[in-house]
Amino acid sequence: MLVASSNENLTLEQLEDDNALKEAEELAEILRIKIEVCIYILVFLIGGPLNVMTLYRSLQSFSRAHKAKSQILLLRITLNLADLMTLFLYVPKQVIWLITYQWYGGEFLCRACAFFSTFSFYLNSFVIACIAIDRVFGAYNISSLNAHRKAYIRCRNLLGIGWVAAFILSLPQAVVFTTTSPYENIDFKQCATIFMIFLHEKRMEYQDPATTDARRMEIDEEATMMQRWEKMYAINHFLFVFWIPCIVIVFSYAVVLLILQGHLRQERSPQMCFKFRVNTSDSALNESQSTATRSPTRSTYLLTQEESFALRSSNSKENIAHYEFESHHTRQGSIKSKVSNGGTKFGAMAVTTIHRAKQHAKRQAALIIVAYLCIWSPYNFFTVLNLFGVPIMEELRHFLSFLNAAICVNTVVNPIIYGVFRPPKK
C-alpha cells in the first residue's frame, strides 16, 4: 500500500511538472508572438512613410533628368517599389496571421498574398545583385566616355530580367499555397502549403485507431517522400531568394577590388594637372593629349547630367568660372561643349564637387549591399541549418521567426541610406 501511494504521489508530481512546463512554454510562445507583432507594426509605421517619401523624391529627380537618366536612381526606385510591396503586402498579412492564426481572406487572396510576398523578396534580392553588377561595369568602364549612357541601358535591361525572373520564380507560390480547414466541424481556415496540408492529413490518418499497421507503413513512406519534395522546394526558394544573389554580390565586389587595384597601379606614375582643352567653335574635345598626362579615373567626370548639374551649381555658388556647359553624345560618342568665358580649364572646385557626388553615389550603393547582407544573412543561414536538421536548431528554431521579422527592418534602413532626412535639392 505504501509503494502504491508513493507511486501515485510521483505521478501527480510529474503531472504537475508537465503542466507547469506546458504553461511556461505557452507563456513564452505568447510573448514571442507579441514581440514579433510589435516588430512588424513598428516596421510598417516607420518604413511606410519613409519609403513613400523616398519614392516621391526619387521619381521627381528621375523626371527632371530628361536626357541623361541615372542608372543608380533607376535601381533605387525599383528597390523602393520592392520595399513598399513588402511593407504593404507581406507585413500586414503576417500581423493578421500572428494575431488570429486564421485566414479570413479566401482562396484568391491567399494565393495572391503568397505570390506578391515572395515576389517582393525576390525583386529586392535581384535589385541588390543588379547594383553589384553595375559597380563591376562602372569600375571596368571607369575611363570610357560613353559609360553613362551604356550604364543606364544596361541597368534597365538587368532590371527587366530581374522583374521577369522574380515573377516566374514567384508563380509556384500561387500553386503551392491554398486554404484549408484542418479540423472537422470547426470554422477554422488556414492559408497553408500543400505540403503542410498533406502531412497533416496523413498524421490524422496515422493516429486513427482504425488504421492498420500495413497502412501506417505506407503513410510513413508517403510522408517521407512529401517531406523530401518540401525540402527540395525550400532549398530552391532560398537559393534564388538569397544565396545566388549573395554569391553574385560577393563575386562582383571581388572583381571591383581587383579592377580598382589595377587602376591604382596605373595612377602611381607621375601625373600632370588635369585639364580639358575645349574649342570655342563647338568642336569636339581635343583627344591629342598624351595618355600619360591624364588620369584614367577622371575622363568620365563630365559625362552625366548629374555631374554637369553639379558643375554648374558649384560655379554659380563659388564664382570660380563663368561658363555654360552643354553636352550631348554624337554618333562617335564625343562630347561638344560651349564655353562662355573663352577659358580652357574647368575649375578645380567644380571637379571636386563632381568627384564628391560620384563618391556619394558609390557609397550609397555599397551601404545598401552591406545592409542587405547583414540583415538577410542570419535568417537564411539558420534556415539552411534547420533544413538539414542540425541538432542545435532544436533550441534555436523559435528564433527563426524573429530573424524573419528582422528582414523587414531592411525596408526601414534603405530609405535612411538614400538620405530621406536630407533637405531636397532645389
Short mmCIF file of C-alpha atoms in Angstrom, two decimals:
data_model
loop_
_atom_site.label_atom_id
_atom_site.label_comp_id
_atom_site.label_asym_id
_atom_site.label_seq_id
_atom_site.Cartn_x
_atom_site.Cartn_y
_atom_site.Cartn_z
CA MET A 1 0.00 0.00 0.00
CA LEU A 2 2.86 2.38 0.82
CA VAL A 3 4.51 1.63 -2.51
CA ALA A 4 1.24 2.28 -4.35
CA SER A 5 0.68 5.61 -2.59
CA SER A 6 4.25 6.73 -3.27
CA ASN A 7 3.84 5.89 -6.96
CA GLU A 8 0.64 7.93 -7.06
CA ASN A 9 2.45 10.87 -5.47
CA LEU A 10 5.22 10.62 -8.08
CA THR A 11 2.64 10.50 -10.87
CA LEU A 12 0.87 13.57 -9.51
CA GLU A 13 4.17 15.42 -9.19
CA GLN A 14 5.10 14.52 -12.76
CA LEU A 15 1.72 15.72 -14.00
CA GLU A 16 2.12 19.00 -12.13
CA ASP A 17 5.63 19.45 -13.54
CA ASP A 18 4.39 18.69 -17.06
CA ASN A 19 1.51 21.15 -16.69
CA ALA A 20 3.83 23.82 -15.32
CA LEU A 21 6.23 23.23 -18.24
CA LYS A 22 3.40 23.49 -20.76
CA GLU A 23 2.15 26.71 -19.17
CA ALA A 24 5.66 28.17 -19.27
CA GLU A 25 6.00 27.21 -22.96
CA GLU A 26 2.62 28.73 -23.75
CA LEU A 27 3.54 31.98 -21.98
CA ALA A 28 6.87 32.06 -23.82
CA GLU A 29 5.07 31.48 -27.13
CA ILE A 30 2.59 34.28 -26.41
CA LEU A 31 5.43 36.64 -25.50
CA ARG A 32 7.30 35.68 -28.68
CA ILE A 33 4.23 36.39 -30.80
CA LYS A 34 3.69 39.78 -29.13
CA ILE A 35 7.30 40.81 -29.71
CA GLU A 36 7.14 39.67 -33.33
CA VAL A 37 3.89 41.57 -33.91
CA CYS A 38 5.45 44.71 -32.37
CA ILE A 39 8.44 44.42 -34.73
CA TYR A 40 6.17 44.18 -37.77
CA ILE A 41 3.97 47.09 -36.63
CA LEU A 42 6.97 49.33 -35.95
CA VAL A 43 8.47 48.46 -39.32
CA PHE A 44 5.16 49.28 -41.02
CA LEU A 45 4.63 52.59 -39.16
CA ILE A 46 8.20 53.80 -39.69
CA GLY A 47 9.09 52.24 -43.02
CA GLY A 48 5.82 53.05 -44.80
CA PRO A 49 6.09 56.87 -44.66
CA LEU A 50 9.87 56.80 -45.23
CA ASN A 51 9.57 54.71 -48.38
CA VAL A 52 6.64 56.74 -49.75
CA MET A 53 8.62 59.95 -49.20
CA THR A 54 11.73 58.46 -50.77
CA LEU A 55 9.84 57.18 -53.80
CA TYR A 56 8.25 60.60 -54.34
CA ARG A 57 11.63 62.35 -54.25
CA SER A 58 13.27 59.75 -56.48
CA LEU A 59 10.51 60.00 -59.08
CA GLN A 60 10.83 63.79 -59.04
CA SER A 61 14.59 63.56 -59.62
CA PHE A 62 14.11 60.93 -62.32
CA SER A 63 11.55 63.06 -64.17
CA ARG A 64 13.87 66.09 -64.10
CA ALA A 65 16.64 64.09 -65.78
CA HIS A 66 15.33 64.42 -69.34
CA LYS A 67 18.30 63.15 -71.36
CA ALA A 68 20.91 61.63 -69.08
CA LYS A 69 18.96 59.25 -66.83
CA SER A 70 20.80 57.96 -63.79
CA GLN A 71 21.13 54.20 -63.52
CA ILE A 72 21.61 54.44 -59.74
CA LEU A 73 18.34 56.33 -59.46
CA LEU A 74 16.58 53.70 -61.57
CA LEU A 75 17.92 50.93 -59.33
CA ARG A 76 16.89 52.88 -56.25
CA ILE A 77 13.32 53.37 -57.47
CA THR A 78 12.97 49.65 -58.20
CA LEU A 79 14.33 48.74 -54.77
CA ASN A 80 11.93 51.27 -53.28
CA LEU A 81 8.98 49.58 -55.01
CA ALA A 82 10.10 46.17 -53.70
CA ASP A 83 10.29 47.56 -50.16
CA LEU A 84 6.80 49.07 -50.48
CA MET A 85 5.40 45.73 -51.61
CA THR A 86 6.98 44.07 -48.60
CA LEU A 87 5.58 46.72 -46.26
CA PHE A 88 2.03 46.87 -47.59
CA LEU A 89 1.51 43.22 -48.59
CA TYR A 90 3.73 40.93 -46.55
CA VAL A 91 3.83 42.78 -43.21
CA PRO A 92 0.03 43.23 -42.75
CA LYS A 93 -0.53 39.57 -43.71
CA GLN A 94 1.96 38.43 -41.08
CA VAL A 95 0.46 40.65 -38.38
CA ILE A 96 -3.09 39.41 -39.02
CA TRP A 97 -1.98 35.79 -39.10
CA LEU A 98 0.05 36.07 -35.87
CA ILE A 99 -2.87 37.68 -34.05
CA THR A 100 -5.65 35.39 -35.29
CA TYR A 101 -3.87 32.25 -36.59
CA GLN A 102 -6.73 32.11 -39.07
CA TRP A 103 -7.22 33.13 -42.69
CA TYR A 104 -10.23 35.29 -43.49
CA GLY A 105 -9.25 36.40 -46.98
CA GLY A 106 -10.50 33.48 -49.05
CA GLU A 107 -8.77 31.34 -51.67
CA PHE A 108 -7.86 34.08 -54.17
CA LEU A 109 -6.35 36.42 -51.58
CA CYS A 110 -4.42 33.52 -50.04
CA ARG A 111 -2.70 32.73 -53.34
CA ALA A 112 -2.27 36.41 -54.28
CA CYS A 113 -0.63 37.32 -50.96
CA ALA A 114 1.65 34.29 -51.17
CA PHE A 115 2.70 35.33 -54.68
CA PHE A 116 3.31 39.04 -54.03
CA SER A 117 5.02 38.48 -50.68
CA THR A 118 7.56 36.18 -52.32
CA PHE A 119 7.79 38.40 -55.40
CA SER A 120 8.84 41.40 -53.29
CA PHE A 121 11.65 39.41 -51.64
CA TYR A 122 12.90 38.04 -54.98
CA LEU A 123 12.81 41.51 -56.53
CA ASN A 124 14.64 43.00 -53.56
CA SER A 125 17.47 40.48 -53.84
CA PHE A 126 17.72 40.79 -57.62
CA VAL A 127 17.92 44.60 -57.47
CA ILE A 128 20.75 44.38 -54.93
CA ALA A 129 22.53 41.95 -57.26
CA CYS A 130 21.99 44.41 -60.15
CA ILE A 131 23.59 47.17 -58.08
CA ALA A 132 26.63 44.96 -57.51
CA ILE A 133 26.87 44.10 -61.22
CA ASP A 134 26.55 47.80 -62.09
CA ARG A 135 29.51 48.54 -59.80
CA VAL A 136 31.59 46.00 -61.74
CA PHE A 137 30.85 47.64 -65.10
CA GLY A 138 31.32 51.07 -63.53
CA ALA A 139 34.79 50.11 -62.36
CA TYR A 140 35.67 48.41 -65.65
CA ASN A 141 34.48 51.36 -67.80
CA ILE A 142 35.84 54.00 -65.46
CA SER A 143 37.68 55.75 -68.30
CA SER A 144 35.05 55.35 -71.02
CA LEU A 145 33.40 58.45 -72.46
CA ASN A 146 30.21 56.52 -73.32
CA ALA A 147 29.94 54.72 -69.99
CA HIS A 148 27.00 56.66 -68.54
CA ARG A 149 24.51 56.08 -71.34
CA LYS A 150 25.53 52.44 -71.62
CA ALA A 151 25.20 52.04 -67.85
CA TYR A 152 21.59 53.24 -67.90
CA ILE A 153 20.64 50.90 -70.76
CA ARG A 154 22.46 48.01 -69.11
CA CYS A 155 20.72 48.57 -65.75
CA ARG A 156 17.36 48.87 -67.47
CA ASN A 157 17.93 45.51 -69.19
CA LEU A 158 19.19 43.89 -65.98
CA LEU A 159 16.16 45.13 -64.06
CA GLY A 160 13.88 43.82 -66.80
CA ILE A 161 15.45 40.39 -66.38
CA GLY A 162 15.11 40.75 -62.60
CA TRP A 163 11.38 41.58 -62.80
CA VAL A 164 10.70 38.64 -65.14
CA ALA A 165 12.76 36.23 -63.03
CA ALA A 166 11.04 37.35 -59.82
CA PHE A 167 7.64 36.89 -61.47
CA ILE A 168 8.43 33.40 -62.78
CA LEU A 169 10.02 32.20 -59.53
CA SER A 170 7.06 33.50 -57.50
CA LEU A 171 4.42 31.74 -59.61
CA PRO A 172 4.81 28.38 -57.78
CA GLN A 173 3.74 30.13 -54.58
CA ALA A 174 0.31 30.73 -56.11
CA VAL A 175 0.08 26.98 -56.72
CA VAL A 176 1.63 25.71 -53.51
CA PHE A 177 -0.48 27.85 -51.15
CA THR A 178 -4.18 27.22 -50.67
CA THR A 179 -6.85 27.49 -47.98
CA THR A 180 -7.69 24.52 -45.80
CA SER A 181 -9.91 23.62 -42.85
CA PRO A 182 -7.74 21.32 -40.73
CA TYR A 183 -10.41 20.46 -38.16
CA GLU A 184 -13.81 18.95 -38.87
CA ASN A 185 -16.96 20.68 -37.63
CA ILE A 186 -14.94 23.78 -36.71
CA ASP A 187 -14.99 27.01 -38.71
CA PHE A 188 -11.23 27.45 -38.76
CA LYS A 189 -9.31 28.12 -42.00
CA GLN A 190 -5.64 28.47 -42.74
CA CYS A 191 -3.65 29.63 -45.76
CA ALA A 192 -1.04 26.86 -45.90
CA THR A 193 1.15 24.97 -48.34
CA ILE A 194 0.02 21.74 -49.97
CA PHE A 195 2.98 20.07 -48.22
CA MET A 196 1.68 21.03 -44.78
CA ILE A 197 -1.87 20.02 -45.67
CA PHE A 198 -0.77 16.63 -46.98
CA LEU A 199 1.36 15.89 -43.90
CA HIS A 200 -1.45 16.98 -41.57
CA GLU A 201 -3.93 14.70 -43.28
CA LYS A 202 -1.52 11.76 -43.14
CA ARG A 203 -0.83 12.42 -39.48
CA MET A 204 -4.55 12.36 -38.69
CA GLU A 205 -4.94 9.14 -40.65
CA TYR A 206 -1.94 7.59 -38.89
CA GLN A 207 -3.40 8.40 -35.46
CA ASP A 208 -6.78 6.91 -36.34
CA PRO A 209 -7.28 3.67 -34.31
CA ALA A 210 -8.90 2.02 -37.31
CA THR A 211 -5.74 2.36 -39.40
CA THR A 212 -3.89 -0.92 -39.87
CA ASP A 213 -0.16 -1.39 -39.33
CA ALA A 214 0.37 -2.04 -43.03
CA ARG A 215 -1.34 1.24 -43.87
CA ARG A 216 0.77 3.06 -41.26
CA MET A 217 3.92 1.84 -43.00
CA GLU A 218 2.58 3.19 -46.31
CA ILE A 219 1.77 6.52 -44.63
CA ASP A 220 5.35 6.74 -43.32
CA GLU A 221 6.73 6.25 -46.83
CA GLU A 222 4.31 8.79 -48.35
CA ALA A 223 5.08 11.35 -45.64
CA THR A 224 8.84 10.86 -46.09
CA MET A 225 8.54 11.40 -49.84
CA MET A 226 6.45 14.55 -49.36
CA GLN A 227 8.97 15.90 -46.84
CA ARG A 228 11.70 15.42 -49.45
CA TRP A 229 9.70 17.38 -52.02
CA GLU A 230 9.07 20.10 -49.44
CA LYS A 231 12.79 20.30 -48.65
CA MET A 232 13.70 20.49 -52.34
CA TYR A 233 11.17 23.28 -52.86
CA ALA A 234 12.50 25.18 -49.83
CA ILE A 235 16.14 24.76 -50.93
CA ASN A 236 15.28 26.05 -54.41
CA HIS A 237 13.47 29.03 -52.89
CA PHE A 238 16.31 30.01 -50.56
CA LEU A 239 18.91 29.54 -53.30
CA PHE A 240 17.22 32.07 -55.58
CA VAL A 241 15.94 34.47 -52.95
CA PHE A 242 19.28 34.90 -51.16
CA TRP A 243 22.21 32.59 -51.78
CA ILE A 244 22.62 33.03 -55.55
CA PRO A 245 22.26 36.86 -55.31
CA CYS A 246 24.69 36.76 -52.35
CA ILE A 247 27.26 34.86 -54.44
CA VAL A 248 26.79 37.37 -57.29
CA ILE A 249 27.30 40.27 -54.86
CA VAL A 250 30.44 38.84 -53.26
CA PHE A 251 31.94 37.86 -56.62
CA SER A 252 31.11 41.28 -58.12
CA TYR A 253 32.81 43.21 -55.35
CA ALA A 254 35.82 40.92 -55.51
CA VAL A 255 36.10 41.81 -59.22
CA VAL A 256 35.63 45.52 -58.41
CA LEU A 257 38.51 45.40 -55.93
CA LEU A 258 40.76 43.72 -58.50
CA ILE A 259 39.86 46.30 -61.18
CA LEU A 260 40.42 49.24 -58.84
CA GLN A 261 43.72 47.73 -57.74
CA GLY A 262 44.78 47.78 -61.38
CA HIS A 263 43.78 51.46 -61.71
CA LEU A 264 45.72 52.31 -58.56
CA ARG A 265 48.86 50.77 -60.07
CA GLN A 266 48.39 52.95 -63.16
CA GLU A 267 47.94 56.10 -61.05
CA ARG A 268 51.21 55.64 -59.18
CA SER A 269 53.12 57.17 -62.12
CA PRO A 270 53.64 60.99 -62.04
CA GLN A 271 50.71 62.92 -63.49
CA MET A 272 50.30 66.42 -64.75
CA CYS A 273 47.49 68.76 -63.80
CA PHE A 274 44.06 67.68 -65.05
CA LYS A 275 42.90 69.82 -67.98
CA PHE A 276 40.12 69.81 -70.55
CA ARG A 277 41.01 71.64 -73.74
CA VAL A 278 37.83 72.80 -75.44
CA ASN A 279 37.50 74.59 -78.77
CA THR A 280 35.20 77.60 -78.54
CA SER A 281 33.75 76.89 -82.00
CA ASP A 282 31.70 73.90 -80.74
CA SER A 283 34.33 71.44 -81.90
CA ALA A 284 34.90 68.04 -80.32
CA LEU A 285 37.21 67.64 -77.37
CA ASN A 286 40.84 67.61 -78.31
CA GLU A 287 41.93 63.99 -77.87
CA SER A 288 45.57 64.69 -78.81
CA GLN A 289 46.65 64.82 -75.17
CA SER A 290 49.09 62.15 -74.17
CA THR A 291 47.52 59.33 -72.21
CA ALA A 292 50.32 59.68 -69.70
CA THR A 293 49.11 63.17 -68.72
CA ARG A 294 45.54 62.14 -67.90
CA SER A 295 44.23 60.08 -65.03
CA PRO A 296 42.00 57.23 -66.25
CA THR A 297 39.65 57.95 -63.37
CA ARG A 298 38.92 61.49 -64.49
CA SER A 299 37.93 61.23 -68.13
CA THR A 300 34.30 60.49 -67.25
CA TYR A 301 33.80 63.45 -64.95
CA LEU A 302 31.71 65.49 -67.33
CA LEU A 303 29.52 62.81 -68.88
CA THR A 304 26.37 62.62 -66.82
CA GLN A 305 23.68 65.16 -66.36
CA GLU A 306 24.08 64.92 -62.62
CA GLU A 307 27.73 65.81 -62.96
CA SER A 308 27.14 68.72 -65.31
CA PHE A 309 24.46 69.99 -62.94
CA ALA A 310 26.88 69.75 -60.03
CA LEU A 311 29.43 71.60 -62.12
CA ARG A 312 27.05 74.46 -62.93
CA SER A 313 25.79 74.75 -59.36
CA SER A 314 29.32 74.78 -57.98
CA ASN A 315 30.39 77.56 -60.37
CA SER A 316 27.32 79.67 -59.70
CA LYS A 317 27.80 79.48 -55.94
CA GLU A 318 31.55 79.81 -55.72
CA ASN A 319 32.08 82.10 -58.75
CA ILE A 320 35.06 80.04 -59.81
CA ALA A 321 34.41 80.19 -63.55
CA HIS A 322 31.52 81.56 -65.59
CA TYR A 323 30.55 79.30 -68.45
CA GLU A 324 27.73 77.28 -69.86
CA PHE A 325 28.23 73.57 -70.30
CA GLU A 326 26.06 71.75 -72.78
CA SER A 327 26.87 68.15 -73.68
CA HIS A 328 25.39 65.56 -75.95
CA HIS A 329 26.58 62.30 -77.44
CA THR A 330 27.47 62.35 -81.10
CA ARG A 331 27.46 59.26 -83.30
CA GLN A 332 31.12 58.74 -82.44
CA GLY A 333 30.42 59.20 -78.74
CA SER A 334 32.27 62.51 -78.42
CA ILE A 335 31.15 65.46 -76.34
CA LYS A 336 30.68 69.01 -77.57
CA SER A 337 30.89 71.96 -75.26
CA LYS A 338 30.17 75.65 -75.30
CA VAL A 339 32.19 77.89 -73.02
CA SER A 340 31.02 81.43 -72.47
CA ASN A 341 34.16 82.76 -70.86
CA GLY A 342 36.51 81.52 -73.52
CA GLY A 343 38.64 79.73 -70.95
CA THR A 344 40.40 76.46 -71.46
CA LYS A 345 40.22 74.96 -67.97
CA PHE A 346 37.44 73.89 -65.65
CA GLY A 347 37.63 74.99 -62.05
CA ALA A 348 39.27 72.65 -59.57
CA MET A 349 36.40 73.23 -57.12
CA ALA A 350 33.88 72.09 -59.73
CA VAL A 351 35.80 68.90 -60.37
CA THR A 352 35.96 68.29 -56.62
CA THR A 353 32.18 68.74 -56.35
CA ILE A 354 31.60 66.24 -59.14
CA HIS A 355 34.04 63.78 -57.59
CA ARG A 356 32.23 64.03 -54.25
CA ALA A 357 28.85 63.41 -55.92
CA LYS A 358 30.20 60.29 -57.61
CA GLN A 359 31.77 59.04 -54.39
CA HIS A 360 28.47 59.63 -52.56
CA ALA A 361 26.57 57.53 -55.12
CA LYS A 362 29.12 54.72 -54.83
CA ARG A 363 28.98 54.89 -51.03
CA GLN A 364 25.17 54.67 -51.15
CA ALA A 365 25.34 51.54 -53.32
CA ALA A 366 27.92 49.93 -51.03
CA LEU A 367 25.88 50.68 -47.88
CA ILE A 368 22.72 49.24 -49.44
CA ILE A 369 24.57 46.00 -50.20
CA VAL A 370 26.19 45.82 -46.75
CA ALA A 371 22.81 46.39 -45.05
CA TYR A 372 21.24 43.68 -47.19
CA LEU A 373 23.92 41.12 -46.36
CA CYS A 374 23.94 41.92 -42.63
CA ILE A 375 20.13 41.83 -42.24
CA TRP A 376 19.29 38.91 -44.53
CA SER A 377 22.21 36.57 -43.75
CA PRO A 378 21.27 35.39 -40.21
CA TYR A 379 17.79 34.14 -41.14
CA ASN A 380 18.95 32.40 -44.32
CA PHE A 381 21.98 30.87 -42.61
CA PHE A 382 19.99 29.37 -39.73
CA THR A 383 17.23 28.28 -42.11
CA VAL A 384 19.76 26.18 -44.03
CA LEU A 385 20.89 24.61 -40.75
CA ASN A 386 17.25 23.89 -39.91
CA LEU A 387 16.60 22.32 -43.32
CA PHE A 388 19.49 19.91 -42.89
CA GLY A 389 18.50 19.01 -39.34
CA VAL A 390 21.49 20.40 -37.44
CA PRO A 391 20.91 19.47 -33.76
CA ILE A 392 21.47 23.00 -32.42
CA MET A 393 18.40 24.19 -34.35
CA GLU A 394 16.16 22.27 -31.95
CA GLU A 395 16.88 25.02 -29.43
CA LEU A 396 17.14 27.91 -31.90
CA ARG A 397 14.13 27.11 -34.08
CA HIS A 398 11.92 29.60 -32.22
CA PHE A 399 14.33 32.42 -33.07
CA LEU A 400 13.85 31.91 -36.81
CA SER A 401 10.58 33.83 -36.71
CA PHE A 402 12.38 36.80 -35.11
CA LEU A 403 15.07 36.69 -37.77
CA ASN A 404 12.38 36.55 -40.45
CA ALA A 405 10.75 39.66 -38.98
CA ALA A 406 14.17 41.32 -38.82
CA ILE A 407 14.48 41.02 -42.62
CA CYS A 408 11.66 43.56 -42.91
CA VAL A 409 13.82 46.05 -40.98
CA ASN A 410 15.78 46.36 -44.24
CA THR A 411 12.84 48.34 -45.64
CA VAL A 412 13.47 50.98 -42.94
CA VAL A 413 17.25 51.04 -43.36
CA ASN A 414 17.23 51.57 -47.14
CA PRO A 415 15.46 54.98 -47.14
CA ILE A 416 17.84 56.19 -44.43
CA ILE A 417 20.77 55.21 -46.63
CA TYR A 418 19.15 57.07 -49.55
CA GLY A 419 19.21 60.22 -47.41
CA VAL A 420 15.48 60.66 -46.86
CA PHE A 421 16.09 63.10 -43.99
CA ARG A 422 18.22 65.38 -46.12
CA PRO A 423 16.55 68.51 -47.44
CA PRO A 424 15.58 68.09 -51.10
CA LYS A 425 17.83 69.75 -53.66
CA LYS A 426 16.45 72.86 -55.28
#
